[in-house]
CSV table of C-alpha atoms in Angstrom, one decimal:
chain,number,residue,atom,x,y,z
A,1,MET,CA,7.9,-27.8,10.3
A,2,LYS,CA,6.9,-24.2,11.7
A,3,PRO,CA,4.6,-22.9,9.2
A,4,VAL,CA,6.6,-19.8,7.1
A,5,TYR,CA,4.4,-16.9,6.3
A,6,LEU,CA,5.1,-15.3,2.6
A,7,ASP,CA,2.3,-12.7,2.6
A,8,TYR,CA,3.3,-9.8,4.1
A,9,ALA,CA,1.8,-7.8,1.1
A,10,ALA,CA,-1.6,-8.8,2.7
A,11,THR,CA,-0.7,-7.8,6.3
A,12,THR,CA,2.3,-8.1,8.8
A,13,PRO,CA,2.4,-9.0,12.3
A,14,THR,CA,2.4,-6.6,14.7
A,15,ASP,CA,6.2,-6.3,16.0
A,16,GLU,CA,6.6,-6.6,19.8
A,17,ARG,CA,8.3,-3.7,20.0
A,18,VAL,CA,4.7,-1.8,18.8
A,19,LEU,CA,2.8,-3.9,20.8
A,20,LYS,CA,4.8,-2.9,24.2
A,21,ALA,CA,4.3,1.0,23.2
A,22,MET,CA,0.4,0.5,22.7
A,23,LEU,CA,-0.1,-1.9,25.6
A,24,PRO,CA,-0.6,1.2,28.4
A,25,TYR,CA,-3.2,2.8,26.4
A,26,PHE,CA,-5.4,0.4,26.3
A,27,THR,CA,-5.3,0.1,30.6
A,28,GLN,CA,-3.6,2.7,32.6
A,29,GLN,CA,-3.4,6.0,30.2
A,30,PHE,CA,-7.0,4.8,28.8
A,31,GLY,CA,-7.9,8.8,28.6
A,32,ASN,CA,-10.5,10.5,26.1
A,33,ALA,CA,-8.0,12.6,24.2
A,34,SER,CA,-10.5,15.3,24.2
A,35,SER,CA,-10.9,15.6,27.7
A,36,LEU,CA,-9.2,18.1,29.5
A,37,TYR,CA,-7.6,16.3,33.0
A,38,SER,CA,-4.7,14.7,32.9
A,39,PHE,CA,-5.9,11.4,31.4
A,40,GLY,CA,-7.2,13.4,28.3
A,41,ARG,CA,-3.6,15.2,28.3
A,42,GLU,CA,-1.5,11.9,28.3
A,43,ALA,CA,-3.7,10.8,25.4
A,44,ARG,CA,-3.1,14.2,23.6
A,45,GLN,CA,0.5,13.9,23.8
A,46,ALA,CA,0.8,10.4,22.7
A,47,ILE,CA,-1.2,11.3,19.2
A,48,ALA,CA,0.8,14.3,19.0
A,49,ARG,CA,4.2,12.3,19.4
A,50,ALA,CA,2.8,9.6,16.9
A,51,ARG,CA,1.9,12.3,14.1
A,52,ARG,CA,5.5,13.4,14.5
A,53,GLN,CA,6.6,10.0,14.0
A,54,LEU,CA,5.0,9.5,11.0
A,55,ALA,CA,5.7,12.6,9.5
A,56,ASN,CA,9.1,12.1,10.2
A,57,LEU,CA,9.0,9.0,8.0
A,58,LEU,CA,7.2,10.8,5.2
A,59,GLY,CA,9.4,13.7,5.2
A,60,ALA,CA,6.3,15.7,6.1
A,61,GLU,CA,5.3,18.5,8.5
A,62,SER,CA,3.2,17.1,11.6
A,63,ASP,CA,0.0,19.1,10.7
A,64,GLU,CA,0.0,17.4,7.4
A,65,ILE,CA,-0.5,14.1,9.0
A,66,PHE,CA,-4.3,13.0,9.8
A,67,PHE,CA,-5.3,9.8,11.2
A,68,THR,CA,-7.7,7.3,9.6
A,69,SER,CA,-9.0,3.5,9.9
A,70,GLY,CA,-6.5,2.7,7.0
A,71,GLY,CA,-6.0,2.9,3.5
A,72,SER,CA,-9.0,2.5,1.9
A,73,GLU,CA,-10.6,5.3,4.3
A,74,SER,CA,-7.5,7.5,3.1
A,75,ASP,CA,-8.4,6.7,-0.8
A,76,ASN,CA,-11.8,7.2,-0.5
A,77,TRP,CA,-11.8,10.6,1.5
A,78,ILE,CA,-9.5,12.2,-1.1
A,79,ILE,CA,-11.3,11.0,-4.2
A,80,ARG,CA,-15.1,11.7,-2.7
A,81,SER,CA,-14.1,14.8,-1.4
A,82,LEU,CA,-12.3,16.4,-4.5
A,83,ALA,CA,-15.3,14.6,-6.7
A,84,ASP,CA,-17.8,16.5,-4.2
A,85,GLU,CA,-15.9,19.8,-4.4
A,86,ALA,CA,-16.2,19.5,-8.5
A,87,LEU,CA,-19.7,18.8,-7.9
A,88,GLN,CA,-20.9,21.7,-5.7
A,89,LYS,CA,-19.1,24.0,-8.8
A,90,GLY,CA,-21.5,22.6,-11.1
A,91,LYS,CA,-19.7,21.3,-13.9
A,92,GLY,CA,-18.6,17.8,-12.8
A,93,GLY,CA,-14.9,17.3,-13.7
A,94,HIS,CA,-12.1,15.0,-14.7
A,95,ILE,CA,-10.2,12.4,-12.9
A,96,ILE,CA,-7.2,10.8,-14.3
A,97,THR,CA,-6.2,6.9,-12.6
A,98,THR,CA,-4.6,3.5,-13.9
A,99,LYS,CA,-6.2,0.5,-14.4
A,100,VAL,CA,-4.0,-1.2,-12.0
A,101,GLU,CA,-4.6,0.5,-8.9
A,102,HIS,CA,-6.2,-1.0,-5.6
A,103,HIS,CA,-9.5,-1.5,-5.9
A,104,ALA,CA,-10.1,1.2,-2.9
A,105,VAL,CA,-9.5,3.9,-5.7
A,106,LEU,CA,-10.8,1.9,-8.5
A,107,HIS,CA,-14.2,1.3,-6.6
A,108,ALA,CA,-14.2,4.8,-5.4
A,109,CYS,CA,-14.2,5.9,-8.7
A,110,ALA,CA,-16.9,3.8,-10.0
A,111,ALA,CA,-19.0,4.9,-7.3
A,112,LEU,CA,-19.1,8.9,-8.4
A,113,PRO,CA,-22.1,10.2,-10.2
A,114,GLU,CA,-21.7,9.9,-14.0
A,115,SER,CA,-21.0,13.7,-14.2
A,116,ILE,CA,-17.2,13.1,-13.1
A,117,ASP,CA,-15.4,11.6,-15.8
A,118,VAL,CA,-12.9,9.1,-15.1
A,119,THR,CA,-9.8,8.0,-17.3
A,120,TYR,CA,-8.2,4.8,-16.6
A,121,LEU,CA,-4.9,4.6,-18.1
A,122,ASP,CA,-3.1,1.4,-19.6
A,123,VAL,CA,0.4,0.1,-18.0
A,124,ASP,CA,3.2,-1.3,-19.8
A,125,GLU,CA,3.9,-4.9,-19.2
A,126,GLU,CA,5.6,-4.2,-16.2
A,127,GLY,CA,2.8,-2.4,-14.8
A,128,ARG,CA,4.0,1.0,-14.9
A,129,VAL,CA,2.1,4.2,-16.1
A,130,ARG,CA,4.0,5.7,-18.7
A,131,LEU,CA,4.0,10.2,-18.1
A,132,GLU,CA,3.2,10.9,-21.3
A,133,ASP,CA,-0.1,8.8,-21.2
A,134,ILE,CA,-0.9,11.1,-18.1
A,135,GLU,CA,-0.1,14.5,-20.1
A,136,GLN,CA,-2.1,13.4,-23.0
A,137,ALA,CA,-4.8,12.7,-20.8
A,138,VAL,CA,-5.2,15.8,-19.1
A,139,ARG,CA,-8.3,18.0,-20.0
A,140,PRO,CA,-9.2,21.4,-18.8
A,141,ASP,CA,-11.7,19.9,-15.9
A,142,THR,CA,-9.0,17.5,-14.8
A,143,PHE,CA,-8.9,18.0,-11.0
A,144,LEU,CA,-7.4,15.0,-9.8
A,145,VAL,CA,-4.6,12.4,-10.7
A,146,SER,CA,-4.4,9.4,-8.4
A,147,VAL,CA,-1.6,7.1,-9.1
A,148,MET,CA,-0.5,4.4,-6.3
A,149,THR,CA,3.4,4.4,-5.2
A,150,ALA,CA,4.0,0.9,-5.6
A,151,ASN,CA,1.6,-2.0,-6.9
A,152,ASN,CA,0.0,-4.3,-4.2
A,153,GLU,CA,0.5,-7.5,-6.9
A,154,VAL,CA,3.4,-7.0,-8.6
A,155,GLY,CA,5.4,-4.8,-6.8
A,156,THR,CA,6.1,-2.3,-9.4
A,157,ILE,CA,7.5,1.2,-8.1
A,158,GLU,CA,5.8,3.8,-10.4
A,159,PRO,CA,7.7,7.4,-11.5
A,160,ILE,CA,5.7,9.0,-8.9
A,161,ALA,CA,8.2,12.2,-8.6
A,162,GLU,CA,7.9,12.7,-12.3
A,163,ILE,CA,3.9,12.6,-12.1
A,164,GLY,CA,4.2,14.9,-9.1
A,165,SER,CA,6.4,17.4,-10.7
A,166,PHE,CA,4.0,17.2,-13.8
A,167,CYS,CA,0.7,17.8,-11.9
A,168,ARG,CA,2.5,20.9,-9.6
A,169,GLU,CA,3.4,22.7,-12.8
A,170,HIS,CA,-0.1,22.4,-14.1
A,171,GLY,CA,-1.9,23.0,-11.0
A,172,ILE,CA,-3.5,19.2,-10.7
A,173,PHE,CA,-4.2,17.7,-7.2
A,174,PHE,CA,-2.0,14.5,-6.9
A,175,HIS,CA,-2.7,11.9,-4.6
A,176,THR,CA,-0.8,8.6,-4.5
A,177,ASP,CA,-2.1,5.3,-2.6
A,178,ALA,CA,1.5,4.5,-0.7
A,179,VAL,CA,0.0,1.8,1.3
A,180,GLN,CA,2.6,-0.8,0.2
A,181,ALA,CA,5.4,1.6,0.0
A,182,VAL,CA,5.6,3.4,3.0
A,183,GLY,CA,8.0,2.0,5.8
A,184,HIS,CA,9.6,-0.5,3.1
A,185,ILE,CA,11.5,1.9,0.7
A,186,PRO,CA,12.5,5.8,1.5
A,187,LEU,CA,9.7,8.2,0.7
A,188,SER,CA,9.8,12.1,1.2
A,189,VAL,CA,6.4,13.8,0.1
A,190,LYS,CA,8.4,16.9,-0.8
A,191,GLU,CA,10.6,15.2,-3.5
A,192,LEU,CA,7.9,13.1,-4.8
A,193,GLN,CA,5.6,16.5,-5.0
A,194,VAL,CA,2.5,14.7,-3.9
A,195,ASP,CA,-0.5,16.7,-2.2
A,196,ALA,CA,-2.0,13.8,-0.6
A,197,LEU,CA,-0.6,10.6,0.3
A,198,SER,CA,-2.8,7.4,2.0
A,199,LEU,CA,-0.8,4.4,3.8
A,200,SER,CA,-2.0,1.5,6.2
A,201,GLY,CA,-0.2,0.7,9.5
A,202,HIS,CA,-0.4,-2.9,9.4
A,203,LYS,CA,1.7,-3.1,6.3
A,204,PHE,CA,4.7,-1.8,8.4
A,205,TYR,CA,4.2,-3.9,11.6
A,206,GLY,CA,1.5,-1.8,13.3
A,207,PRO,CA,-1.7,-2.6,14.3
A,208,LYS,CA,-4.6,-3.1,11.9
A,209,GLY,CA,-7.3,-0.5,11.9
A,210,ILE,CA,-5.2,2.4,12.0
A,211,GLY,CA,-3.9,4.4,8.7
A,212,ALA,CA,-3.2,7.9,7.6
A,213,LEU,CA,-3.6,10.6,4.9
A,214,PHE,CA,-0.7,13.1,4.1
A,215,LEU,CA,-2.5,16.0,3.0
A,216,ARG,CA,0.0,18.8,1.7
A,217,ARG,CA,-0.2,22.1,4.0
A,218,GLY,CA,-2.6,24.5,2.2
A,219,ARG,CA,-4.5,21.7,0.1
A,220,LYS,CA,-8.0,21.6,1.8
A,221,ILE,CA,-10.6,18.6,1.4
A,222,ALA,CA,-13.9,18.4,2.9
A,223,PRO,CA,-14.3,16.2,6.1
A,224,LEU,CA,-15.7,12.4,5.4
A,225,ILE,CA,-17.1,11.8,9.0
A,226,HIS,CA,-18.7,14.6,10.3
A,227,GLY,CA,-19.2,15.1,14.2
A,228,GLY,CA,-16.7,16.5,16.6
A,229,ALA,CA,-13.3,18.7,16.3
A,230,GLN,CA,-11.3,15.5,16.4
A,231,GLU,CA,-8.0,15.6,13.4
A,232,ARG,CA,-8.7,19.4,13.4
A,233,GLY,CA,-12.2,19.2,12.0
A,234,LEU,CA,-11.5,17.0,9.4
A,235,ARG,CA,-12.2,13.5,10.8
A,236,ALA,CA,-14.5,13.1,13.8
A,237,GLY,CA,-15.0,10.5,16.3
A,238,THR,CA,-12.8,9.3,19.9
A,239,GLU,CA,-9.4,9.0,18.5
A,240,ASN,CA,-8.0,5.4,18.8
A,241,THR,CA,-5.0,6.4,20.8
A,242,ALA,CA,-3.6,2.9,21.2
A,243,GLY,CA,-3.6,2.5,17.3
A,244,ILE,CA,-2.3,5.8,16.7
A,245,VAL,CA,0.1,4.9,19.3
A,246,GLY,CA,1.4,1.9,17.4
A,247,ILE,CA,1.6,3.5,14.0
A,248,GLY,CA,3.7,6.1,15.4
A,249,GLU,CA,5.9,3.5,16.5
A,250,ALA,CA,5.9,1.4,13.5
A,251,ALA,CA,6.9,4.4,11.6
A,252,GLU,CA,9.9,5.2,14.2
A,253,ILE,CA,11.2,1.7,13.9
A,254,ALA,CA,10.5,1.6,10.2
A,255,ARG,CA,12.5,4.7,9.5
A,256,ALA,CA,15.5,3.6,11.9
A,257,GLU,CA,15.8,0.3,10.1
A,258,LEU,CA,14.7,1.1,6.3
A,259,THR,CA,18.1,1.0,4.5
A,260,GLN,CA,19.5,-1.8,6.1
A,261,GLU,CA,16.2,-3.9,6.1
A,262,GLY,CA,15.6,-2.6,2.5
A,263,GLN,CA,18.8,-4.3,1.7
A,264,ARG,CA,18.3,-7.4,3.6
A,265,LEU,CA,15.0,-8.0,1.9
A,266,THR,CA,16.2,-7.4,-1.7
A,267,ALA,CA,18.9,-9.8,-1.5
A,268,LEU,CA,16.3,-12.4,-0.1
A,269,ARG,CA,14.2,-11.5,-3.2
A,270,ASP,CA,16.7,-11.6,-5.8
A,271,LYS,CA,17.6,-15.1,-4.7
A,272,LEU,CA,14.1,-16.4,-4.7
A,273,ILE,CA,13.5,-14.9,-8.0
A,274,ALA,CA,16.8,-16.4,-9.1
A,275,GLY,CA,16.0,-19.9,-7.5
A,276,ILE,CA,11.9,-19.7,-9.5
A,277,MET,CA,13.7,-19.2,-12.7
A,278,LYS,CA,15.5,-22.7,-12.7
A,279,ILE,CA,11.9,-24.0,-12.7
A,280,PRO,CA,11.1,-24.9,-16.4
A,281,GLY,CA,8.5,-22.6,-17.6
A,282,ALA,CA,8.7,-19.9,-14.7
A,283,HIS,CA,8.4,-15.9,-15.4
A,284,LEU,CA,8.3,-13.4,-13.4
A,285,ASN,CA,5.1,-10.8,-13.2
A,286,GLY,CA,6.1,-7.0,-12.8
A,287,ALA,CA,9.2,-4.9,-13.0
A,288,GLN,CA,13.1,-6.4,-13.1
A,289,LYS,CA,14.4,-3.4,-11.6
A,290,ASP,CA,11.8,-0.8,-10.1
A,291,ARG,CA,10.2,-3.0,-7.8
A,292,LEU,CA,9.6,-3.5,-3.7
A,293,PRO,CA,12.2,-5.0,-1.8
A,294,GLY,CA,10.1,-8.0,-0.7
A,295,ASN,CA,7.8,-8.8,-3.8
A,296,VAL,CA,8.2,-11.9,-6.0
A,297,ASN,CA,4.8,-12.7,-8.2
A,298,PHE,CA,5.9,-15.2,-10.5
A,299,GLY,CA,3.9,-17.8,-12.8
A,300,ILE,CA,4.9,-21.3,-13.5
A,301,GLU,CA,3.4,-22.6,-16.9
A,302,GLY,CA,0.8,-25.2,-16.7
A,303,VAL,CA,0.4,-25.0,-12.9
A,304,ASP,CA,-2.6,-22.9,-12.0
A,305,HIS,CA,-2.5,-20.9,-8.7
A,306,GLU,CA,-5.6,-22.4,-6.9
A,307,THR,CA,-3.7,-25.6,-6.8
A,308,LEU,CA,-0.4,-24.8,-6.1
A,309,LEU,CA,-1.6,-22.8,-3.1
A,310,ILE,CA,-3.3,-25.3,-1.7
A,311,ARG,CA,-0.7,-27.6,-2.1
A,312,LEU,CA,2.2,-25.0,-0.8
A,313,ASP,CA,0.1,-24.6,2.2
A,314,LEU,CA,-0.7,-28.4,3.0
A,315,MET,CA,3.3,-28.1,3.0
A,316,GLY,CA,3.4,-25.0,5.6
A,317,PHE,CA,3.7,-22.0,3.4
A,318,ALA,CA,1.5,-19.1,3.3
A,319,VAL,CA,1.5,-17.4,0.1
A,320,SER,CA,-1.1,-15.9,-2.3
A,321,ALA,CA,-2.5,-15.2,-5.7
A,322,GLY,CA,-2.7,-11.5,-5.5
A,323,SER,CA,-4.5,-9.0,-3.5
A,324,ALA,CA,-5.8,-10.1,-0.4
A,325,CYS,CA,-9.1,-7.8,-1.0
A,326,SER,CA,-9.9,-9.2,-4.1
A,327,ALA,CA,-9.5,-13.3,-2.3
A,328,GLY,CA,-12.0,-15.6,-3.7
A,329,SER,CA,-12.8,-13.7,-7.0
A,330,LEU,CA,-12.8,-16.1,-9.9
A,331,GLU,CA,-12.0,-13.3,-12.0
A,332,PRO,CA,-8.3,-12.9,-13.5
A,333,SER,CA,-6.2,-10.2,-11.9
A,334,HIS,CA,-7.1,-6.8,-13.0
A,335,VAL,CA,-3.5,-6.0,-12.8
A,336,LEU,CA,-2.0,-8.8,-14.8
A,337,THR,CA,-4.9,-7.9,-17.3
A,338,ALA,CA,-3.7,-4.4,-17.6
A,339,MET,CA,-0.1,-5.5,-18.0
A,340,GLY,CA,-1.5,-7.7,-20.9
A,341,GLN,CA,-1.6,-11.0,-19.5
A,342,GLY,CA,-4.2,-13.4,-20.8
A,343,ALA,CA,-6.3,-15.6,-18.7
A,344,GLU,CA,-4.4,-18.7,-18.6
A,345,ALA,CA,-1.1,-16.9,-18.1
A,346,ALA,CA,-2.9,-14.7,-14.8
A,347,SER,CA,-4.3,-18.2,-13.7
A,348,THR,CA,-0.9,-19.5,-12.9
A,349,ALA,CA,0.2,-15.7,-10.9
A,350,VAL,CA,1.5,-16.5,-7.3
A,351,ARG,CA,2.6,-13.8,-5.0
A,352,ALA,CA,5.5,-14.6,-2.5
A,353,THR,CA,6.2,-11.5,-0.4
A,354,LEU,CA,9.0,-11.4,2.2
A,355,GLY,CA,9.1,-9.5,5.6
A,356,ARG,CA,10.8,-8.3,8.5
A,357,PHE,CA,10.8,-12.0,9.9
A,358,THR,CA,11.7,-13.9,7.1
A,359,ALA,CA,15.2,-16.0,7.1
A,360,PRO,CA,17.3,-16.9,4.5
A,361,GLU,CA,16.4,-20.7,5.4
A,362,ASP,CA,12.5,-19.9,4.9
A,363,VAL,CA,13.5,-18.9,1.4
A,364,GLU,CA,15.4,-22.3,0.7
A,365,ALA,CA,12.5,-24.2,2.1
A,366,PHE,CA,10.1,-22.4,0.2
A,367,LEU,CA,12.3,-23.0,-3.3
A,368,ALA,CA,12.6,-26.7,-2.5
A,369,ALA,CA,8.6,-26.9,-1.6
A,370,LEU,CA,7.8,-25.1,-4.8
A,371,GLN,CA,9.7,-27.4,-6.9
A,372,THR,CA,8.3,-30.2,-5.4
A,373,ALA,CA,4.7,-28.7,-5.7
A,374,ALA,CA,4.9,-27.6,-9.1
A,375,ALA,CA,6.5,-31.1,-10.3
A,376,ASP,CA,3.5,-33.0,-8.5
A,377,ILE,CA,0.9,-30.5,-10.0
A,378,ARG,CA,2.1,-31.0,-13.7
A,379,ARG,CA,2.6,-34.8,-13.3
A,380,HIS,CA,-0.5,-35.5,-12.1
A,381,LYS,CA,-2.0,-33.3,-14.8
A,382,ALA,CA,0.1,-35.4,-17.7
């Protein structure tokens, strides 16, 4: 049996159409975009086109898109830049985020000087932050609110538009880590009223090592990398032209196929959830409704995820226990803990995420394998 990949939230394969668009920029069109001759002009034009493609996906303007190495860099750039600005004013300041953010946000906040105070908000049992908690947490020195668009572990979609409206009304910079959402659900930075948005190409069938930061026109941040004048002086370094072309093409494809693919994946997701819930002791983690189309995070009572993942891998199915960035950690998921789950329940959590190349027969085969594996594990424990 051909192995079945069901961990699209960790990374996606590069779409062949994306790879085809990228290949010339490794060989024939290899020029440095900062060069004045034709090789450089070709690279500049390709980067400009990709910037437009990504802007179109987000409902943004081209000059609001800055290319980075990925979502983690984009998250760090916003947090560190705004914190440094607050420190330069001499009084430090206050950041609001949630306990279920990606570690790129949580660890970046934890690394800030003590004079930057960070409030980590609780979430409800589905992993959703409450707007009223943000409203109550705001202080006169709050300079940043950062809330992810959709959770990377349980797939819960957060009320970003409502938070954005509140932050805009109160003049607070609002950032969202949209790494899991971009290319998978409709997003408009204008409707969400975000000031900054982070994304990563390899989460929507682009190459690894390339991401972007949307920064609303008129908002200013300090450079994270100093050197040349690339990215309008905000991110130095020779552009990764092939990667930028790749993320642009991935954005173009995602925009064209978003509605149809979203409907297809939602149907497969719901079929998978229905099948899992037939297993005695199974439960769903995350939101019932406001959930990413391809995300299914579940647990089966009495079946620890480490044993289950190994068994499923031997049976030809690739799933995970949560964030790929936390693989190997002995600690229970910080997301599930924040949602109120104890260590025992969290130790059963498995994340199966579907994607562009998931077929209905893959879901059926996985359900059959899961039922067999869970029964075998329980039998050996008895």
